[in-house]
Coordinates of C-alpha atoms in Angstrom, one line a residue:
M1 CA -53.2 -4.4 -3.2
A2 CA -56.0 -4.5 -1.2
W3 CA -59.5 -4.3 -2.5
W4 CA -61.0 -1.2 -0.1
A5 CA -57.2 0.5 -1.2
E6 CA -58.0 0.4 -4.5
A7 CA -61.8 1.4 -4.0
A8 CA -60.4 3.9 -2.6
L9 CA -58.1 4.8 -5.6
A10 CA -60.9 4.1 -8.4
W11 CA -63.0 7.1 -5.9
E12 CA -60.4 10.1 -5.8
Y13 CA -59.9 9.3 -9.4
G14 CA -63.6 9.7 -9.8
V15 CA -64.2 12.6 -7.8
L16 CA -61.0 14.5 -10.0
A17 CA -62.4 13.1 -13.3
V18 CA -65.3 15.1 -12.0
G19 CA -64.3 18.2 -10.8
L20 CA -62.0 18.0 -14.0
I21 CA -65.3 17.8 -16.3
L22 CA -66.7 20.6 -14.2
A23 CA -64.1 23.0 -14.4
I24 CA -63.9 23.1 -18.0
W25 CA -68.0 23.0 -18.6
A26 CA -68.3 26.3 -15.4
S27 CA -64.8 28.1 -17.3
G28 CA -66.3 27.4 -20.8
H29 CA -69.3 29.0 -20.4
A30 CA -68.0 31.8 -18.5
L31 CA -65.9 32.2 -21.1
A32 CA -69.0 32.4 -23.7
Y33 CA -71.6 33.8 -21.7
K34 CA -69.5 36.4 -19.2
R35 CA -70.0 39.8 -21.3
D36 CA -68.3 41.4 -18.5
P37 CA -64.5 39.9 -18.1
R38 CA -64.3 40.9 -14.4
A39 CA -67.1 38.9 -14.1
A40 CA -65.5 36.0 -16.2
T41 CA -62.0 36.2 -14.7
L42 CA -63.7 35.8 -11.3
W43 CA -65.6 32.9 -11.6
I44 CA -62.9 31.1 -13.4
G45 CA -60.6 31.7 -10.8
L46 CA -62.9 30.6 -7.7
V47 CA -63.8 27.5 -10.5
W48 CA -60.2 26.4 -9.8
L49 CA -59.1 27.4 -6.9
L50 CA -62.9 25.6 -5.2
P51 CA -62.3 22.0 -7.4
V52 CA -66.5 21.5 -7.4
V53 CA -67.6 23.7 -5.1
G54 CA -66.7 26.3 -7.1
A55 CA -68.8 25.0 -10.4
L56 CA -71.5 24.1 -8.7
L57 CA -71.4 27.8 -6.8
Y58 CA -71.1 28.7 -10.4
S59 CA -73.8 26.8 -11.3
I60 CA -76.3 28.3 -8.3
L61 CA -74.9 32.0 -8.6
G62 CA -73.3 32.7 -12.2
V63 CA -75.4 30.5 -14.7
N64 CA -78.6 33.6 -15.8
R65 CA -81.3 31.0 -16.2
I66 CA -84.7 33.1 -16.8
R67 CA -83.8 35.0 -20.0
R68 CA -83.9 31.4 -21.6
W69 CA -87.0 30.6 -19.5
A70 CA -88.4 34.1 -19.9
V71 CA -88.4 34.0 -23.7
S72 CA -89.3 30.5 -24.1
L73 CA -92.4 30.8 -21.9
R74 CA -93.2 34.5 -23.7
A75 CA -92.9 33.1 -27.5
D76 CA -95.9 31.4 -27.2
M77 CA -98.4 34.4 -25.8
Q78 CA -99.2 38.0 -26.5
R79 CA -97.3 40.6 -25.4
V80 CA -99.6 42.5 -23.4
A81 CA -99.8 46.2 -24.4
A82 CA -102.3 49.1 -24.2
E83 CA -104.2 50.7 -27.1
E84 CA -101.8 52.7 -29.0
P85 CA -102.0 56.0 -26.8
T86 CA -103.0 58.9 -28.3
A87 CA -100.6 61.3 -26.0
R88 CA -97.5 60.1 -27.7
C89 CA -94.8 63.2 -27.3
R90 CA -92.3 63.1 -30.0
A91 CA -88.2 64.5 -28.9
E92 CA -88.2 67.6 -31.0
Q93 CA -91.8 68.7 -29.3
L94 CA -89.9 68.6 -25.9
T95 CA -88.2 72.3 -26.2
E96 CA -91.8 73.5 -26.4
L97 CA -92.4 71.5 -23.3
L98 CA -89.5 73.0 -21.5
G99 CA -88.5 76.0 -23.5
D100 CA -85.1 77.3 -24.8
G101 CA -82.0 75.9 -23.7
R102 CA -83.0 72.2 -23.4
E103 CA -82.6 71.4 -26.5
H104 CA -79.8 68.5 -26.1
L105 CA -82.5 66.7 -24.5
E106 CA -83.9 65.9 -27.6
D107 CA -81.0 64.3 -28.6
L108 CA -81.8 62.4 -25.1
A109 CA -85.4 61.6 -25.9
R110 CA -84.6 59.9 -29.7
T111 CA -81.8 57.3 -28.0
V112 CA -83.9 56.6 -24.9
D113 CA -86.9 56.0 -28.1
R114 CA -84.4 53.6 -29.9
V115 CA -84.1 51.8 -26.0
A116 CA -87.1 51.0 -24.4
S117 CA -90.1 48.9 -25.6
R118 CA -92.7 52.0 -24.8
P119 CA -93.2 55.1 -26.4
L120 CA -92.4 58.9 -24.4
V121 CA -96.1 60.4 -24.0
R122 CA -97.2 63.9 -22.6
G123 CA -99.8 64.8 -20.4
N124 CA -98.9 63.4 -17.0
R125 CA -99.2 64.8 -13.5
V126 CA -96.5 62.9 -11.3
E127 CA -96.4 63.7 -7.9
P128 CA -93.2 62.7 -5.4
L129 CA -94.1 61.7 -1.7
I130 CA -91.5 61.7 0.7
D131 CA -91.1 58.2 2.8
G132 CA -93.9 56.1 3.6
D133 CA -95.6 59.0 6.3
E134 CA -97.0 60.3 2.6
A135 CA -96.7 57.4 0.0
F136 CA -99.2 55.0 2.5
P137 CA -101.9 57.4 3.0
F138 CA -102.4 58.2 -0.5
L139 CA -101.9 54.8 -1.3
L140 CA -104.4 53.3 1.7
E141 CA -106.7 55.7 -0.2
A142 CA -106.8 55.3 -3.6
I143 CA -107.3 50.8 -2.5
R144 CA -110.8 52.0 -0.5
G145 CA -112.1 54.1 -3.7
A146 CA -110.5 51.6 -6.0
Q147 CA -113.9 50.4 -8.1
R148 CA -112.8 48.1 -11.2
S149 CA -109.8 46.5 -10.4
I150 CA -105.9 47.1 -8.2
A151 CA -103.0 45.8 -9.1
V152 CA -100.4 44.8 -6.6
C153 CA -96.5 44.1 -7.5
T154 CA -93.6 44.3 -4.9
Y155 CA -90.3 42.5 -3.3
I156 CA -91.0 43.0 0.1
F157 CA -94.5 42.7 1.9
D158 CA -94.4 41.9 5.0
A159 CA -97.0 40.6 7.6
D160 CA -96.1 43.6 9.4
A161 CA -98.5 46.6 11.0
V162 CA -98.8 48.4 7.0
G163 CA -98.4 45.0 5.7
L164 CA -101.7 43.6 7.6
E165 CA -103.2 47.3 7.3
L166 CA -103.0 47.0 3.1
A167 CA -103.3 43.4 3.0
R168 CA -107.0 43.9 5.0
E169 CA -107.9 47.3 2.4
L170 CA -107.1 44.7 0.0
G171 CA -109.7 42.5 1.4
E172 CA -112.0 44.8 1.7
A173 CA -111.8 45.8 -1.6
V174 CA -111.9 41.4 -3.2
R175 CA -115.9 42.0 -1.2
R176 CA -117.2 45.5 -2.7
G177 CA -116.9 43.0 -6.3
V178 CA -112.6 44.7 -6.7
E179 CA -111.1 42.7 -9.5
V180 CA -107.2 42.3 -7.5
R181 CA -104.2 40.9 -8.2
V182 CA -100.8 40.9 -6.0
L183 CA -97.3 39.6 -7.7
I184 CA -95.0 38.9 -4.6
D185 CA -90.6 38.0 -5.2
A186 CA -90.6 34.3 -4.0
T187 CA -87.3 35.8 -2.2
G188 CA -88.4 39.0 -0.4
V189 CA -91.7 37.3 0.9
R190 CA -89.2 35.7 3.0
Y191 CA -88.5 39.0 4.5
S192 CA -91.0 38.3 7.3
W193 CA -92.4 35.4 9.2
P194 CA -95.1 34.1 9.0
P195 CA -95.0 35.9 5.9
I196 CA -97.7 37.7 3.8
L197 CA -99.4 34.8 2.1
G198 CA -101.7 33.5 4.9
T199 CA -103.5 36.7 5.9
L200 CA -103.9 37.6 1.6
R201 CA -105.5 34.0 1.9
R202 CA -108.0 34.3 4.2
E203 CA -108.9 37.5 3.0
G204 CA -109.4 36.6 -0.2
V205 CA -107.1 38.4 -2.6
R206 CA -105.6 36.0 -5.8
H207 CA -101.9 36.4 -4.9
A208 CA -99.0 34.9 -6.6
R209 CA -95.1 34.2 -6.0
F210 CA -92.3 35.7 -9.5
L211 CA -90.1 32.0 -9.9
R212 CA -91.9 30.0 -6.5
L213 CA -90.4 27.0 -8.8
F214 CA -89.6 23.3 -7.4
P215 CA -87.0 23.2 -4.7
I216 CA -84.1 22.5 -6.9
R217 CA -84.9 24.7 -9.2
R218 CA -85.6 27.6 -6.4
V219 CA -81.7 27.3 -6.0
L220 CA -80.6 27.7 -8.9
S221 CA -82.8 30.6 -10.0
M222 CA -82.3 32.4 -6.3
N223 CA -80.3 35.0 -8.1
L224 CA -82.8 36.5 -10.3
R225 CA -85.8 39.1 -8.1
N226 CA -88.6 40.2 -9.1
H227 CA -87.7 43.8 -7.5
R228 CA -90.4 45.8 -9.1
K229 CA -92.5 48.1 -7.1
I230 CA -95.9 48.5 -9.1
V231 CA -99.5 49.7 -8.0
V232 CA -102.0 50.1 -9.8
V233 CA -105.3 51.4 -9.1
D234 CA -108.5 51.5 -11.7
G235 CA -106.0 51.4 -14.5
R236 CA -105.5 55.0 -13.9
V237 CA -103.8 56.3 -10.9
G238 CA -100.1 54.3 -10.6
F239 CA -98.1 54.3 -7.8
T240 CA -94.1 53.7 -8.5
G241 CA -90.5 54.2 -6.7
G242 CA -88.3 52.2 -4.3
M243 CA -90.8 51.6 -0.8
N244 CA -91.3 48.3 -0.4
L245 CA -94.6 47.5 1.8
R246 CA -93.1 47.1 5.1
M247 CA -93.1 49.4 8.5
G248 CA -89.6 50.4 8.5
H249 CA -90.5 53.0 5.7
W250 CA -93.3 54.8 8.0
L251 CA -91.3 56.9 10.4
G252 CA -93.9 58.8 11.9
R253 CA -95.0 55.2 13.2
R254 CA -91.1 54.4 15.2
P255 CA -90.2 51.8 13.3
R256 CA -87.1 49.3 14.8
R257 CA -85.1 50.0 11.5
P258 CA -86.5 53.2 10.1
V259 CA -85.8 53.5 6.0
R260 CA -85.9 56.6 4.2
D261 CA -87.2 56.9 0.5
V262 CA -89.5 58.6 -2.3
H263 CA -92.0 57.0 -4.3
F264 CA -94.6 58.7 -6.8
R265 CA -97.8 58.6 -8.1
L266 CA -98.4 58.9 -11.0
E267 CA -102.0 59.7 -13.2
G268 CA -102.1 60.0 -17.3
P269 CA -101.4 57.8 -20.1
V270 CA -98.0 56.5 -17.9
V271 CA -99.5 54.7 -16.3
A272 CA -100.6 52.2 -18.8
H273 CA -96.7 51.5 -18.8
L274 CA -96.8 50.5 -14.9
Q275 CA -100.1 48.6 -16.0
E276 CA -98.5 46.3 -18.8
A277 CA -95.5 45.7 -16.5
F278 CA -97.4 44.4 -13.8
A279 CA -99.7 42.1 -16.6
E280 CA -96.6 40.6 -18.3
D281 CA -94.9 39.6 -14.8
W282 CA -98.6 38.2 -14.0
Q283 CA -99.1 36.5 -17.4
F284 CA -95.2 35.1 -17.1
T285 CA -96.3 33.6 -13.0
T286 CA -99.5 32.7 -13.7
G287 CA -100.4 32.5 -17.1
E288 CA -103.8 34.5 -16.9
A289 CA -104.1 37.6 -19.0
L290 CA -105.0 41.1 -17.5
R291 CA -106.9 42.6 -20.8
G292 CA -109.5 45.5 -21.3
E293 CA -111.1 48.1 -19.7
T294 CA -110.9 46.6 -16.4
W295 CA -108.1 46.7 -16.4
F296 CA -106.9 49.6 -19.4
P297 CA -108.9 51.7 -19.9
A298 CA -108.8 55.4 -22.0
L299 CA -106.3 57.5 -20.0
P300 CA -106.6 61.3 -20.3
E301 CA -104.0 63.4 -20.0
R302 CA -103.9 64.6 -16.8
G303 CA -100.7 66.9 -16.4
P304 CA -97.4 68.8 -18.1
V305 CA -95.2 66.0 -17.9
A306 CA -94.1 63.1 -20.5
A307 CA -92.7 60.4 -18.9
R308 CA -91.9 56.8 -19.8
G309 CA -92.1 53.9 -18.1
I310 CA -88.9 51.9 -18.4
A311 CA -89.3 47.7 -17.8
D312 CA -85.7 46.8 -17.2
G313 CA -84.7 42.6 -16.2
P314 CA -82.2 39.4 -17.5
D315 CA -84.5 39.0 -20.2
E316 CA -85.8 40.7 -23.2
D317 CA -85.4 44.0 -21.6
L318 CA -81.5 43.6 -20.8
D319 CA -80.0 46.7 -20.6
Q320 CA -82.4 49.1 -20.3
M321 CA -81.7 50.4 -17.8
R322 CA -77.9 50.7 -18.1
W323 CA -78.1 52.4 -22.1
V324 CA -80.5 55.4 -20.4
L325 CA -77.5 55.9 -17.5
L326 CA -75.3 55.9 -20.5
A327 CA -77.4 58.1 -22.6
A328 CA -78.4 60.7 -19.7
L329 CA -74.8 61.2 -18.6
S330 CA -73.4 62.3 -22.6
A331 CA -76.6 64.5 -22.5
A332 CA -75.8 66.2 -19.4
K333 CA -74.5 69.8 -19.5
E334 CA -75.1 71.6 -16.2
S335 CA -75.7 69.3 -13.1
V336 CA -76.5 66.0 -13.1
R337 CA -77.9 65.0 -9.2
I338 CA -77.6 60.7 -8.4
V339 CA -79.2 59.6 -5.3
T340 CA -79.0 55.6 -4.5
P341 CA -78.7 53.6 -1.5
Y342 CA -76.4 51.1 -3.8
F343 CA -73.8 52.1 -5.9
L344 CA -71.4 49.9 -8.1
P345 CA -71.3 50.8 -10.9
E346 CA -69.4 48.8 -13.7
A347 CA -66.7 50.4 -15.8
A348 CA -68.5 52.2 -18.5
L349 CA -70.8 54.0 -16.0
I350 CA -67.6 55.2 -14.1
A351 CA -66.5 56.5 -17.2
A352 CA -69.6 58.1 -18.5
L353 CA -69.3 59.8 -14.6
N354 CA -65.8 61.0 -14.9
V355 CA -66.4 62.4 -18.3
A356 CA -69.3 64.7 -17.7
A357 CA -67.5 66.1 -14.7
M358 CA -64.2 66.7 -16.9
R359 CA -67.1 68.4 -19.1
G360 CA -67.7 70.9 -16.1
V361 CA -70.9 69.1 -15.3
R362 CA -71.2 69.1 -11.3
V363 CA -72.2 65.7 -10.6
D364 CA -73.5 64.6 -6.9
I365 CA -73.5 61.4 -5.9
V366 CA -75.6 61.2 -2.4
L367 CA -75.0 58.2 -0.8
P368 CA -76.2 56.7 3.2
S369 CA -73.3 56.8 5.8
R370 CA -74.6 53.5 6.7
S371 CA -75.5 50.6 4.8
N372 CA -77.9 48.0 5.8
L373 CA -75.4 45.9 4.0
P374 CA -72.1 46.4 5.1
V375 CA -70.3 44.2 2.1
V376 CA -72.2 46.4 -0.5
H377 CA -71.1 49.0 1.2
G378 CA -67.6 47.7 1.5
A379 CA -67.7 47.5 -2.4
S380 CA -69.1 50.6 -3.0
R381 CA -66.2 52.4 -0.8
A382 CA -63.8 51.1 -3.3
H383 CA -65.1 52.7 -6.4
W384 CA -65.4 55.8 -4.6
W385 CA -61.3 56.5 -5.3
Q386 CA -62.5 56.3 -9.5
V387 CA -64.7 58.7 -10.0
L388 CA -63.5 61.8 -7.2
E389 CA -60.4 61.5 -8.5
H390 CA -62.0 63.6 -11.6
G391 CA -64.2 65.5 -10.2
C392 CA -67.7 63.9 -8.9
R393 CA -68.5 64.5 -5.4
I394 CA -69.8 62.2 -2.6
W395 CA -71.7 62.6 0.2
L396 CA -73.2 61.0 2.6
S397 CA -76.2 61.4 4.0
P398 CA -76.9 60.3 8.0
P399 CA -79.3 57.5 9.5
P400 CA -81.7 56.9 9.1
F401 CA -81.0 54.5 6.2
D402 CA -81.8 56.3 2.6
H403 CA -83.0 54.0 0.5
T404 CA -84.1 56.9 -2.6
K405 CA -83.5 56.2 -6.4
L406 CA -83.5 59.2 -7.9
M407 CA -81.2 61.1 -10.4
V408 CA -82.0 64.3 -11.8
V409 CA -80.1 66.3 -15.3
D410 CA -79.8 69.8 -15.6
G411 CA -83.0 70.6 -14.1
A412 CA -85.3 69.1 -16.4
W413 CA -85.0 65.3 -16.7
A414 CA -85.7 62.9 -14.4
M415 CA -85.6 58.9 -13.7
F416 CA -87.1 57.3 -10.4
G417 CA -87.9 53.8 -9.9
S418 CA -86.4 50.5 -8.4
A419 CA -83.1 50.4 -10.1
N420 CA -79.9 50.9 -7.7
W421 CA -76.1 51.6 -9.2
D422 CA -75.4 48.2 -9.1
P423 CA -74.8 45.2 -10.6
R424 CA -77.7 43.4 -9.4
S425 CA -80.7 46.0 -10.4
L426 CA -78.6 46.7 -13.6
R427 CA -78.0 42.8 -15.2
L428 CA -80.1 40.1 -13.0
N429 CA -82.8 42.3 -11.0
F430 CA -86.4 42.9 -12.8
E431 CA -86.7 46.5 -12.2
F432 CA -89.1 49.2 -13.4
N433 CA -88.7 53.0 -13.4
V434 CA -89.6 56.3 -15.0
E435 CA -88.5 59.1 -17.0
S436 CA -89.7 62.6 -17.1
Y437 CA -89.4 65.7 -18.7
D438 CA -90.6 68.6 -17.0
T439 CA -88.4 71.5 -15.2
A440 CA -91.1 72.1 -12.6
L441 CA -90.9 67.6 -11.6
A442 CA -87.0 68.5 -11.6
G443 CA -87.1 70.8 -10.1
R444 CA -89.1 69.8 -6.9
L445 CA -87.2 66.5 -6.8
E446 CA -84.0 68.9 -6.9
A447 CA -84.3 70.6 -4.0
V448 CA -85.5 67.0 -2.5
V449 CA -81.6 66.0 -3.6
E450 CA -80.7 69.5 -2.0
E451 CA -82.5 68.9 0.9
K452 CA -80.4 64.8 1.6
R453 CA -77.0 67.0 0.4
A454 CA -77.7 69.8 3.1
R455 CA -77.8 67.3 5.4
A456 CA -74.8 64.6 4.4
R457 CA -71.5 65.3 4.6
E458 CA -68.8 66.0 1.4
V459 CA -66.5 62.5 1.2
T460 CA -63.2 63.9 0.2
L461 CA -60.6 61.4 -2.2
A462 CA -57.7 62.2 0.5
E463 CA -60.1 61.0 3.0
V464 CA -61.2 57.9 1.1
D465 CA -57.0 57.5 0.1
G466 CA -56.2 57.5 3.9
R467 CA -58.5 54.0 4.9
S468 CA -56.7 52.3 6.7
M469 CA -55.0 48.5 6.2
G470 CA -58.0 47.1 7.8
V471 CA -60.9 48.6 6.1
R472 CA -58.0 48.3 2.6
L473 CA -58.7 45.0 3.3
W474 CA -61.9 44.6 3.9
D475 CA -62.9 47.0 1.4
G476 CA -60.9 45.0 -1.3
V477 CA -61.9 41.7 -0.4
A478 CA -65.6 43.1 -0.9
R479 CA -65.1 44.4 -4.2
L480 CA -64.7 40.9 -5.6
F481 CA -68.0 39.4 -4.6
T482 CA -69.1 43.1 -6.7
P483 CA -70.3 40.7 -10.4
F484 CA -73.6 39.2 -8.6
L485 CA -73.7 42.1 -5.3

């Protein structure tokens, strides 16, 4: 046999050996560390069907490295926290705040006490802001009035008309002597080109990118994102919800790609929870600890709402949001109203939704009729029959695309923030939500949901079952990627 033939044969055997070793490693890792058996099965199948390539994809997309990195980094740093709140609200005090007939929400509060790392605090004012038309003017006004500090954490900060205006106002604040910190996700900052970073640099605004790593490690961590939307001004006024900093949310300016959303302005002790979440992410990214009165002033009570900030992420906060959703569905007695742009619930959440409906709870789920991510929409549609057949109701809202993330239970409890009903939000992303107990606020938010539902059309089980074969195949293929959509 010629030497070149022997070399080729040796090369083939070498590739097969490497492929076998990688497949065994990836399969063993998936079996040992994937908590969802469906995700483990999908990855193992992909690893063996696509030798070498499948293992490489698993290494890039399937391995959660950020929990190990975050825990190791935070092991040597003091956890950022405001002083112990004087407005702590015990579960047994909720009936006094909410009135008779809401005693069952005490159990929900006790459950979240054991899940979340932050206490429930009373004395907050929470104001819903509909779309960027209401949110951006309030945000700009707060930035212009800042005297001590501004903290901004966002997934997307576009270099469009809105983003540039915000950047200039942040620069003006710096020139007034205000301490300004801006944290943008390293993936989200690339949604516009050129990115906003150059403008922030020219304005003298201190900024950083979350998970900005060397090229190889960036590829390995690109599946993990900081999806939180937090702005805190002077440590006293907070903004959070689902809105990114981009033109599309300001509908009155007629953007090319309009997006509806609901954001929130907060005052009171719960603002410290927003600031703590930002300060931890900033320290994780830059090593700088934000402490003292500049960032954490004393916060007097400002309103009637009991509230709590809930951080969720693939580090020590893993699964907090998932447990809160399950607890809220279990506690519901009358109604559950959900608005979300992406609906890909796991089996446990599907079961909880169905059990609530079968107990006689009215469960309404409002989704956009046209998604900005067709694959996600197809995967979502493949799940609908599982909740429709047990009495949940699904409504499809007309364009423009609705990015709202909102849940209201029994007209007294509400949760809002950055998390979606999908595996990415509940397992991979760093998210931040706020739970609130107040009948007046919940009533206003139920009116928001009802306005969306009134414009939407209901989806029936017969409609879902009557999809064409082509649509079924598309939805089925898209559903295979649910664990990491």
